[in-house]
Tab-separated table of C-alpha atoms in Angstrom:
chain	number	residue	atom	x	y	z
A	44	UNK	CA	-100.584	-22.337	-15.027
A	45	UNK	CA	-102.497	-21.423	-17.743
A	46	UNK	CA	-104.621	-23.209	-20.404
A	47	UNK	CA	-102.234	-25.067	-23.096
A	48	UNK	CA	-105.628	-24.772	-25.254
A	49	UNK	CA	-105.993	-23.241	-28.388
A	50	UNK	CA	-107.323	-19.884	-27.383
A	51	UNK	CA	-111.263	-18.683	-28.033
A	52	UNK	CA	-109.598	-15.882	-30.023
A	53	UNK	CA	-107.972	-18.283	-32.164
A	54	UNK	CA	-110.952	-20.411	-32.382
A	55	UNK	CA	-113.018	-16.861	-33.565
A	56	UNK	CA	-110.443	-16.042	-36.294
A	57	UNK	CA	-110.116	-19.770	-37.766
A	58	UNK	CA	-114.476	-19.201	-38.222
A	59	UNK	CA	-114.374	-15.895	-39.670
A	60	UNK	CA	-111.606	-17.114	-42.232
A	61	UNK	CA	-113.916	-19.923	-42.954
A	62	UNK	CA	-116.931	-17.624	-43.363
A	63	UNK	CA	-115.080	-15.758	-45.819
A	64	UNK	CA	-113.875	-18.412	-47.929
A	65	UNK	CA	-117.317	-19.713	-47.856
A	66	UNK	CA	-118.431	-16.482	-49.333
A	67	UNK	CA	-115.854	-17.173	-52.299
A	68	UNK	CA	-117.012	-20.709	-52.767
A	69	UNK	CA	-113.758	-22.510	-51.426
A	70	UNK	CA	-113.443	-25.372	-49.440
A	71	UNK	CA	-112.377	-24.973	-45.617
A	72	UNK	CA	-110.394	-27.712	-44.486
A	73	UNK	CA	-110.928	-28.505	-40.970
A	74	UNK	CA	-107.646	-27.833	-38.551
A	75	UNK	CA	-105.255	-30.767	-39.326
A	76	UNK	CA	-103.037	-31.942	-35.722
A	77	UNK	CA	-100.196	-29.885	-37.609
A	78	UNK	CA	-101.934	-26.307	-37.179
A	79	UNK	CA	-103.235	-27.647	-33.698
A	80	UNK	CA	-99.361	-27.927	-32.454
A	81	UNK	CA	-98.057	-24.758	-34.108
A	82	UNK	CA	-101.158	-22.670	-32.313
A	83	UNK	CA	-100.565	-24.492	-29.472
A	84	UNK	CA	-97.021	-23.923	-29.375
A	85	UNK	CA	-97.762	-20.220	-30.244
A	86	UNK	CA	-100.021	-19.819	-27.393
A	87	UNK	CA	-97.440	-21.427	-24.887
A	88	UNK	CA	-94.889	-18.591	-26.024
A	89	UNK	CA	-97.145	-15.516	-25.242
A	90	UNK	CA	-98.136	-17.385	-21.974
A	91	UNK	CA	-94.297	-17.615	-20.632
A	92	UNK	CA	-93.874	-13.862	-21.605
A	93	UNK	CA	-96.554	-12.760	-20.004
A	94	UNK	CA	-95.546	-14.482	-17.036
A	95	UNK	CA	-92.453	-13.034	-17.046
A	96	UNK	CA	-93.717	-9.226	-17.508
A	97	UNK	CA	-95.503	-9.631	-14.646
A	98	UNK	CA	-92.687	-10.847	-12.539
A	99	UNK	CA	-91.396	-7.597	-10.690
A	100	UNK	CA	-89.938	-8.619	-7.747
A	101	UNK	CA	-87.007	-10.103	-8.668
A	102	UNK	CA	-83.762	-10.940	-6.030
A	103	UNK	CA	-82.811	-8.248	-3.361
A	104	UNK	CA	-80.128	-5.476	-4.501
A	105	UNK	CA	-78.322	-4.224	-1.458
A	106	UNK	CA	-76.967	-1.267	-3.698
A	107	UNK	CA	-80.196	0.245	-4.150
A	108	UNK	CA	-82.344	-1.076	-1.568
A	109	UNK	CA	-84.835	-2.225	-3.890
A	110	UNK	CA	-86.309	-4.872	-6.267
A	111	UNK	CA	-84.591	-5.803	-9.200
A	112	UNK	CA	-87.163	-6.073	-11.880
A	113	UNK	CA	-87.217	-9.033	-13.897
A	114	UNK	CA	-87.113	-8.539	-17.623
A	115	UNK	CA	-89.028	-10.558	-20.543
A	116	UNK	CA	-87.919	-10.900	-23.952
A	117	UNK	CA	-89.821	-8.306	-24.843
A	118	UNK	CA	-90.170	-6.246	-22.258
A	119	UNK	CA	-88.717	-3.044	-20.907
A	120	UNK	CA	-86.854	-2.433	-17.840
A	121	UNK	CA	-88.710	-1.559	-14.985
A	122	UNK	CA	-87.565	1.255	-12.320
A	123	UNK	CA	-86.849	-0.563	-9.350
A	124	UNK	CA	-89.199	-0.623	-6.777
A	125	UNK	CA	-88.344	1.610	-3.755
A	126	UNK	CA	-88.824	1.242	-0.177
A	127	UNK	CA	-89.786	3.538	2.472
A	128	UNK	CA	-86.711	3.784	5.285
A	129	UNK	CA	-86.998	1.975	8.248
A	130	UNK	CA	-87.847	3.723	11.271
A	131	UNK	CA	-86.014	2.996	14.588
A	132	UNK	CA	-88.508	3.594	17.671
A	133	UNK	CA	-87.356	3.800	21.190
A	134	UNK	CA	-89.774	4.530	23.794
A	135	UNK	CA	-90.314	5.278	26.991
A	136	UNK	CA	-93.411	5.444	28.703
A	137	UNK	CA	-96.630	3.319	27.629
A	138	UNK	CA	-97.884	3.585	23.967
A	139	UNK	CA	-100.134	1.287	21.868
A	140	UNK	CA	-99.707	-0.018	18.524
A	141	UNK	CA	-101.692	2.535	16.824
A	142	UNK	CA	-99.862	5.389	18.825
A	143	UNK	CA	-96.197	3.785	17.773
A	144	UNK	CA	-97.580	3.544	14.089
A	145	UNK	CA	-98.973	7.032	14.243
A	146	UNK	CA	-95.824	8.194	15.150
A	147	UNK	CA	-93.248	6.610	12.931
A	148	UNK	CA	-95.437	7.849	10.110
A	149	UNK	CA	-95.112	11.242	11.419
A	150	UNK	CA	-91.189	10.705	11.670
A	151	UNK	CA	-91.186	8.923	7.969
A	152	UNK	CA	-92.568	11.946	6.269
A	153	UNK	CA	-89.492	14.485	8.128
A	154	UNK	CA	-87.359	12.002	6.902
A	155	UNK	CA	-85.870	10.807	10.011
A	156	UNK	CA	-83.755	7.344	10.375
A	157	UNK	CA	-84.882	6.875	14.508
A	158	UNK	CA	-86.861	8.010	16.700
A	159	UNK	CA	-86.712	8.720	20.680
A	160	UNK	CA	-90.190	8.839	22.220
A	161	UNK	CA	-91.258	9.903	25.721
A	162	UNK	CA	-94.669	9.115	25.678
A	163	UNK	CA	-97.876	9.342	28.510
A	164	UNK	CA	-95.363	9.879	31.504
A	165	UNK	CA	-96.333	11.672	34.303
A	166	UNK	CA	-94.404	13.377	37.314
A	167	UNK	CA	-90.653	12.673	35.516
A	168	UNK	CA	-87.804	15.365	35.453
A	169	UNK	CA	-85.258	13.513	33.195
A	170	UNK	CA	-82.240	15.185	31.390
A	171	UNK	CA	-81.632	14.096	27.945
A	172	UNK	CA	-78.198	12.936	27.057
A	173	UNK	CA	-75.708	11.963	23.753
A	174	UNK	CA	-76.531	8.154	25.380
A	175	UNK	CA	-80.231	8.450	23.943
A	176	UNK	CA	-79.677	10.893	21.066
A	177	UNK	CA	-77.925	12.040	18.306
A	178	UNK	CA	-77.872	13.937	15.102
A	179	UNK	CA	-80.482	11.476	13.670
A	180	UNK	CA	-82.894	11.237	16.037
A	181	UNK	CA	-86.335	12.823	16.402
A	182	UNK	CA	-87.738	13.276	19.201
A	183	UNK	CA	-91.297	12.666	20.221
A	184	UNK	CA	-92.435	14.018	23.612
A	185	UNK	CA	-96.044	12.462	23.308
A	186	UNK	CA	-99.406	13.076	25.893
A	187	UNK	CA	-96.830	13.710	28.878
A	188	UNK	CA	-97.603	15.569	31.957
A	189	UNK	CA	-96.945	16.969	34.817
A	190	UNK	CA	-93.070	16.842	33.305
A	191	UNK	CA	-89.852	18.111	33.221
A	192	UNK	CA	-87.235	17.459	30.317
A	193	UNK	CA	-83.823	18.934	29.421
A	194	UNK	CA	-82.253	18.406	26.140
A	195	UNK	CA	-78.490	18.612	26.191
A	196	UNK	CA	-77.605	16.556	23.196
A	197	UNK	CA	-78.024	16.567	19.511
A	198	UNK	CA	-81.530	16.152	17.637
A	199	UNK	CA	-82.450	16.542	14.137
A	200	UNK	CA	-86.143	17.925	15.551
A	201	UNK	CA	-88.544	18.349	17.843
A	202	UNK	CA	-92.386	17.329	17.661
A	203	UNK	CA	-94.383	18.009	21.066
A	204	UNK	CA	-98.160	16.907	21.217
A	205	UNK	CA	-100.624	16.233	23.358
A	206	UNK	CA	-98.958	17.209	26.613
A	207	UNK	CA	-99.884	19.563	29.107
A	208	UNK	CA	-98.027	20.986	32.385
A	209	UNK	CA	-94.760	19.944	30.557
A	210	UNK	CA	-91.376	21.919	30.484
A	211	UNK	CA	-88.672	21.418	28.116
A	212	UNK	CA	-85.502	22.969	28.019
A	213	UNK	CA	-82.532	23.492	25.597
A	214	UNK	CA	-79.581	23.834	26.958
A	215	UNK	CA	-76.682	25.892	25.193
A	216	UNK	CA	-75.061	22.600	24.341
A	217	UNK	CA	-77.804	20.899	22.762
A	218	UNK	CA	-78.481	21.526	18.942
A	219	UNK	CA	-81.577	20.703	16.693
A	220	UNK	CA	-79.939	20.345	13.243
A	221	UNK	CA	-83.086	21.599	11.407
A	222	UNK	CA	-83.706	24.278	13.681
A	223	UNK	CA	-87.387	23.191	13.722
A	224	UNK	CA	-89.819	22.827	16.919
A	225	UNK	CA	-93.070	21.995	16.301
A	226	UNK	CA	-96.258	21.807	18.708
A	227	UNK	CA	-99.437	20.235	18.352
A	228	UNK	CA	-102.906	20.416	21.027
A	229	UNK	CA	-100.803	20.807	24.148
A	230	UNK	CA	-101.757	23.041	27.175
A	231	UNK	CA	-99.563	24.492	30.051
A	232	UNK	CA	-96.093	24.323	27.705
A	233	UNK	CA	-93.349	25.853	28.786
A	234	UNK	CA	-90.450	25.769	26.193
A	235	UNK	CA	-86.728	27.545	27.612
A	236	UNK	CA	-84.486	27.965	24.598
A	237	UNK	CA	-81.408	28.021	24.863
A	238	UNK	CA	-80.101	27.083	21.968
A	239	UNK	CA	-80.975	27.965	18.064
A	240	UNK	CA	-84.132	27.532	17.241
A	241	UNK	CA	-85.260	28.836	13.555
A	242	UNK	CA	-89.059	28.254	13.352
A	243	UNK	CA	-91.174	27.236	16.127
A	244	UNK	CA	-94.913	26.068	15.154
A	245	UNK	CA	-97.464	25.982	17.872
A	246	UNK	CA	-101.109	25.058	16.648
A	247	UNK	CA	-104.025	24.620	18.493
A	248	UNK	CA	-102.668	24.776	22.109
A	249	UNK	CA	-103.908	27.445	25.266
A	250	UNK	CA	-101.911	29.070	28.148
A	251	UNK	CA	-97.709	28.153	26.628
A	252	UNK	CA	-94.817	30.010	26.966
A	253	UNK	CA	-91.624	30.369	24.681
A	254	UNK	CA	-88.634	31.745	26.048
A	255	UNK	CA	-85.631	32.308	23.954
A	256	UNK	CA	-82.659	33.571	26.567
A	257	UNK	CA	-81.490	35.630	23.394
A	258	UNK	CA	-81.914	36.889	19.815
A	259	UNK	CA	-78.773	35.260	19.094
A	260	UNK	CA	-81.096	31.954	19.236
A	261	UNK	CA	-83.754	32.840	17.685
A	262	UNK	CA	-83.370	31.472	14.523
A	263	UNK	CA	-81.147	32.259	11.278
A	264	UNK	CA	-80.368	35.879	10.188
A	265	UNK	CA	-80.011	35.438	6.847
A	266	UNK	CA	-83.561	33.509	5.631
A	267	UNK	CA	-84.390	34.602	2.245
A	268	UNK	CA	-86.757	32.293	0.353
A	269	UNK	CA	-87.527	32.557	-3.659
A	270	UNK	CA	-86.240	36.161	-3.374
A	271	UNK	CA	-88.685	37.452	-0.973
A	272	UNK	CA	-87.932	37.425	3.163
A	273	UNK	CA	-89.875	35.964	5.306
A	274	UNK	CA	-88.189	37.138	8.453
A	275	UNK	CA	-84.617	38.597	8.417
A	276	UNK	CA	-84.195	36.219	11.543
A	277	UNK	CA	-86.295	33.756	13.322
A	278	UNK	CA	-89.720	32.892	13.045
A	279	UNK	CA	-92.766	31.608	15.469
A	280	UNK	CA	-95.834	30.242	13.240
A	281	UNK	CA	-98.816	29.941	15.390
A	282	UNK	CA	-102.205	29.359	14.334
A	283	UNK	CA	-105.548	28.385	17.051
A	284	UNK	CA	-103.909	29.228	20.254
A	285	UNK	CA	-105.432	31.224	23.006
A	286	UNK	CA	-102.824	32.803	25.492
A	287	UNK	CA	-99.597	32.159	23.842
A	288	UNK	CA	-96.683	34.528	25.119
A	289	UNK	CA	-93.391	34.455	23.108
A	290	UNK	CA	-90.361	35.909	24.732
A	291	UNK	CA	-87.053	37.115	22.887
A	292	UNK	CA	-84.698	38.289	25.620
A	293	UNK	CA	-86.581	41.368	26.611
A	294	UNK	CA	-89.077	41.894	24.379
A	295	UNK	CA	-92.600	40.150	24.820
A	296	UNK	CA	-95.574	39.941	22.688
A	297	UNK	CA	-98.816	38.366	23.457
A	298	UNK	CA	-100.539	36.091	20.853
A	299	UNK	CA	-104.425	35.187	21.181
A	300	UNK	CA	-106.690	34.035	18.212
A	301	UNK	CA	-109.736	35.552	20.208
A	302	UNK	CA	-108.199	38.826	20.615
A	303	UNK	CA	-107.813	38.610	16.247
A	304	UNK	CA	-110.800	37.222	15.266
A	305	UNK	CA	-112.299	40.592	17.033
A	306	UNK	CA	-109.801	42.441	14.807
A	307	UNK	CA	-110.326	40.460	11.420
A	308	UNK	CA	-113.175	37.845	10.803
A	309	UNK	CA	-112.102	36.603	7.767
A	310	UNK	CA	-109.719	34.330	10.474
A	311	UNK	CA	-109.969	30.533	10.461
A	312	UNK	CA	-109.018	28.825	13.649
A	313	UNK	CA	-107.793	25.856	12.126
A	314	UNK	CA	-106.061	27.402	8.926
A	315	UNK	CA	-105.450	31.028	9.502
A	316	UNK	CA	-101.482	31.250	10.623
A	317	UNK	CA	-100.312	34.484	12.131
A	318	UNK	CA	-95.602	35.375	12.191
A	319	UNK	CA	-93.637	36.233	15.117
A	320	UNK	CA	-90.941	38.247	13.689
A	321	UNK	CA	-88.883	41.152	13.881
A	322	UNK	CA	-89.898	43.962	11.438
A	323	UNK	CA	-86.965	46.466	9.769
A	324	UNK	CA	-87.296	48.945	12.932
A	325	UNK	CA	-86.379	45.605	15.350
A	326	UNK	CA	-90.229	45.415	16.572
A	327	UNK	CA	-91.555	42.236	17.997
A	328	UNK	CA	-94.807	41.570	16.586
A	329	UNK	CA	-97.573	38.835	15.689
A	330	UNK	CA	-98.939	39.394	12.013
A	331	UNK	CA	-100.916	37.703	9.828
A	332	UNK	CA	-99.593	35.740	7.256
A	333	UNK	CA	-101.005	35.853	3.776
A	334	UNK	CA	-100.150	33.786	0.826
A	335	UNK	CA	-98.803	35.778	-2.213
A	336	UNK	CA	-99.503	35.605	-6.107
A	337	UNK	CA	-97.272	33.117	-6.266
A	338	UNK	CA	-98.240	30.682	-3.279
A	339	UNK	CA	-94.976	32.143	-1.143
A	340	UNK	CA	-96.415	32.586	2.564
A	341	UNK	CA	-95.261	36.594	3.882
A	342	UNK	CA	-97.292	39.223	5.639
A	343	UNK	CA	-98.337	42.243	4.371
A	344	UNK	CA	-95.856	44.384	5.403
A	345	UNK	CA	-93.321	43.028	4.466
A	346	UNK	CA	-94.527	42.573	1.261
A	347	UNK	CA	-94.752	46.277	1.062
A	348	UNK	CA	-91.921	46.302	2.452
A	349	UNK	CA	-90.341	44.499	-0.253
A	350	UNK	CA	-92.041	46.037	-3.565
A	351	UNK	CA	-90.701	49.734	-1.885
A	352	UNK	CA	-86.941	48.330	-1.796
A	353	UNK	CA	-87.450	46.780	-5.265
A	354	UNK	CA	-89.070	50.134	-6.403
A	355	UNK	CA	-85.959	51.893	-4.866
A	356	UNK	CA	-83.090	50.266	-6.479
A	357	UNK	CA	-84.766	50.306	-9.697
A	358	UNK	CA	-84.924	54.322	-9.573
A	359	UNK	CA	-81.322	53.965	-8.667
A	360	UNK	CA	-80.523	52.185	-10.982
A	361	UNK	CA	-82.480	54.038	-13.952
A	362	UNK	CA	-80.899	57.426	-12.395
A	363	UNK	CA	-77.298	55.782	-13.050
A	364	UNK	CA	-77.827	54.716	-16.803
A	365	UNK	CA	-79.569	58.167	-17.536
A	366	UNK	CA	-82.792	56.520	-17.718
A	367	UNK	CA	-86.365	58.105	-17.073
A	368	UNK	CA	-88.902	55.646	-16.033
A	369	UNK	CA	-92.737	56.072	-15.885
A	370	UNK	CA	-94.231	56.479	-12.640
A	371	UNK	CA	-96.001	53.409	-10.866
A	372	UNK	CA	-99.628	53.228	-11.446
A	373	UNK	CA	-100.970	54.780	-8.455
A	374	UNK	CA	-103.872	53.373	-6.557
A	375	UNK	CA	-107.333	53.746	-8.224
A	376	UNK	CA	-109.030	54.829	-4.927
A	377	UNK	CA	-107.561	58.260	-4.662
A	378	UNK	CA	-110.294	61.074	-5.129
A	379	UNK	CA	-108.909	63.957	-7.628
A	380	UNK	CA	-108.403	66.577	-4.353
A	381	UNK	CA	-106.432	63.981	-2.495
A	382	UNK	CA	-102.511	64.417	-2.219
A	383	UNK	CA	-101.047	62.784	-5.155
A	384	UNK	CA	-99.679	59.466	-3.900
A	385	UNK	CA	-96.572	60.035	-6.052
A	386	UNK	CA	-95.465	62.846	-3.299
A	387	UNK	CA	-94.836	65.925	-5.680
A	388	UNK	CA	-97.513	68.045	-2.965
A	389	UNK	CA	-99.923	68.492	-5.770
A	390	UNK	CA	-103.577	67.555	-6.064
A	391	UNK	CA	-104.100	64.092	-7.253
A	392	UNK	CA	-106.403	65.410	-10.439
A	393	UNK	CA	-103.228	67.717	-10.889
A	394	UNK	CA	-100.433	65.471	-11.292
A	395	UNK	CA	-100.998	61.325	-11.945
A	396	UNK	CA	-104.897	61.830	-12.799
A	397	UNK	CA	-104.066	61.032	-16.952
């Protein structure tokens, strides 16, 4: 408890008064017992609100899962103090303290209310069941090997890390609500899909193979993000990985960081992402994804893919209303006897030079 004391402030501004009645020639009385109480009882006052503004925890609201916040006299309302959800971990397998805490922070930023984790086993073929899962649960498959796992329940997603020689397989009656797969530093995976997946990250891991039975599974058709597609279905994100092969029913393509960073060597092992998409003529391809003006992540082509249509229905739509529209700057690297970029046929210095 604090000091029931007349305060040193107090003290200070009864000796400046005095100074300045000094000044004037009056006489200071000295504090009578009178002034002593009423400061005192002043000073108790400010001492109990204080106390009380910095009371914040106040009794347990069920309703909103947080702190009530006490209030002073004079205070304002607080916002309630909010707590993080609590994470339900089930393992099986060893793992350590720091592994288990490792992982339910990983599962507490995807939002996840429990968590199944198969962690450091070795030699097990298990088949995973609606008894250990279900359309909350996340599931961990954590520095396994040597494994074989088959999901044939619900799961709201996938993380995979640290494994190598492992095989996990989706059955057509399993479903990952999110769509998402995600995996981390593994070697030797082998991932059968049987079921829709919509992205599927793989960073830093050498010699995997995804398998998606169909295109029917391989993600979403209709994925359009702030008005620009990334991917009319499907997409694998891979970034760091040396002999990745990603399978769509029959078509293959082949995905090694060594084999770009001969290409391009602007590329980053660590940050530099490349796509595995379909493009508008139904070609399976790795690109590399660059970030646009506005932070959205595409490729190149089809962001030239997408100014053309955007050009294109605006001409349409100018030719309806009887509108003539100037022609799109044209790029400042043509030479004045190059074909005009606009495609009338004429010389460049003959048609869009002014």
């Amino acid at each position: 408890m604090a000091s029931l004391t007349v305060s040193a402030a107090e003290k200070k501004r009864h000796e400046l008064q005095k100074k300045l009645k000094e000044r004037k020639g009056d006489d200071v009385p000295s504090l009578t017992s009178e002034e002593i109480t009423a400061l005192t009882t002043e000073r108790l006052e400010q001492i109990k609100t204080e106390e009380a503004r910095l009371e914040k925890k106040g009794p347990w609201d069920e309703n909103t899962k947080s702190f009530k916040a006490a209030i002073g006299d004079d205070s304002v309302k607080a916002a309630p103090i909010k707590l993080c959800k609590a994470v339900n971990l089930d393992t099986e397998g060893s793992m350590n303290n720091a592994e288990k805490a490792k992982l339910a922070a990983m599962v507490g930023n995807a939002h996840a209310q429990s968590m199944k984790a198969y962690s450091n086993q070795e030699g097990v073929t298990t088949t995973i069941t609606e008894a250990e899962t279900n359309a909350q649960t996340t599931l961990v498959f954590n520095g396994c090997c040597d494994s074989k796992y088959t999901l044939e329940s619900y799961a709201a997603k996938i993380f995979v890390q640290n494994c190598e020689n492992v095989e996990i397989t989706f059955a057509p009656s399993s479903k990952v609500l999110t769509e998402t797969l995600e995996v981390h530093r593994c070697v030797s995976m082998n991932l059968v899909i049987k079921s829709r997946i919509g992205t599927l990250q793989i960073d830093q891991s050498s010699d995997c193979n995804a398998t998606f039975d169909s295109m029917e599974n391989f993600g979403n058709p209709s994925m359009i993000r702030k008005g620009r597609e990334f991917g009319k279905d499907g997409r694998v994100v891979w970034a760091g990985c040396e002999n990745l092969t990603v399978s769509i029913g029959e078509d293959k393509v082949h995905c090694d960081f060594e084999t770009e960073r001969k290409v391009d060597a602007t590329v980053n092992e660590e940050r530099t992402q490349f796509k595995v998409s379909y493009d508008s003529l139904g070609v399976l391809r790795s690109e590399k994804v660059v970030r646009l003006r506005n932070g959205f992540p595409s490729t190149k082509r089809e962001d030239d893919e997408h100014d053309r249509r955007e050009e294109e229905a605006l001409q349409g739509l100018a030719q309806r209303m009887g509108v003539t529209l100037n022609k799109k700057d044209v790029c400042k690297k043509c030479k004045p006897n190059d074909p005009c970029p606009c495609g009338s046929g004429k010389k460049f210095k003959k048609c869009c030079w002014n």
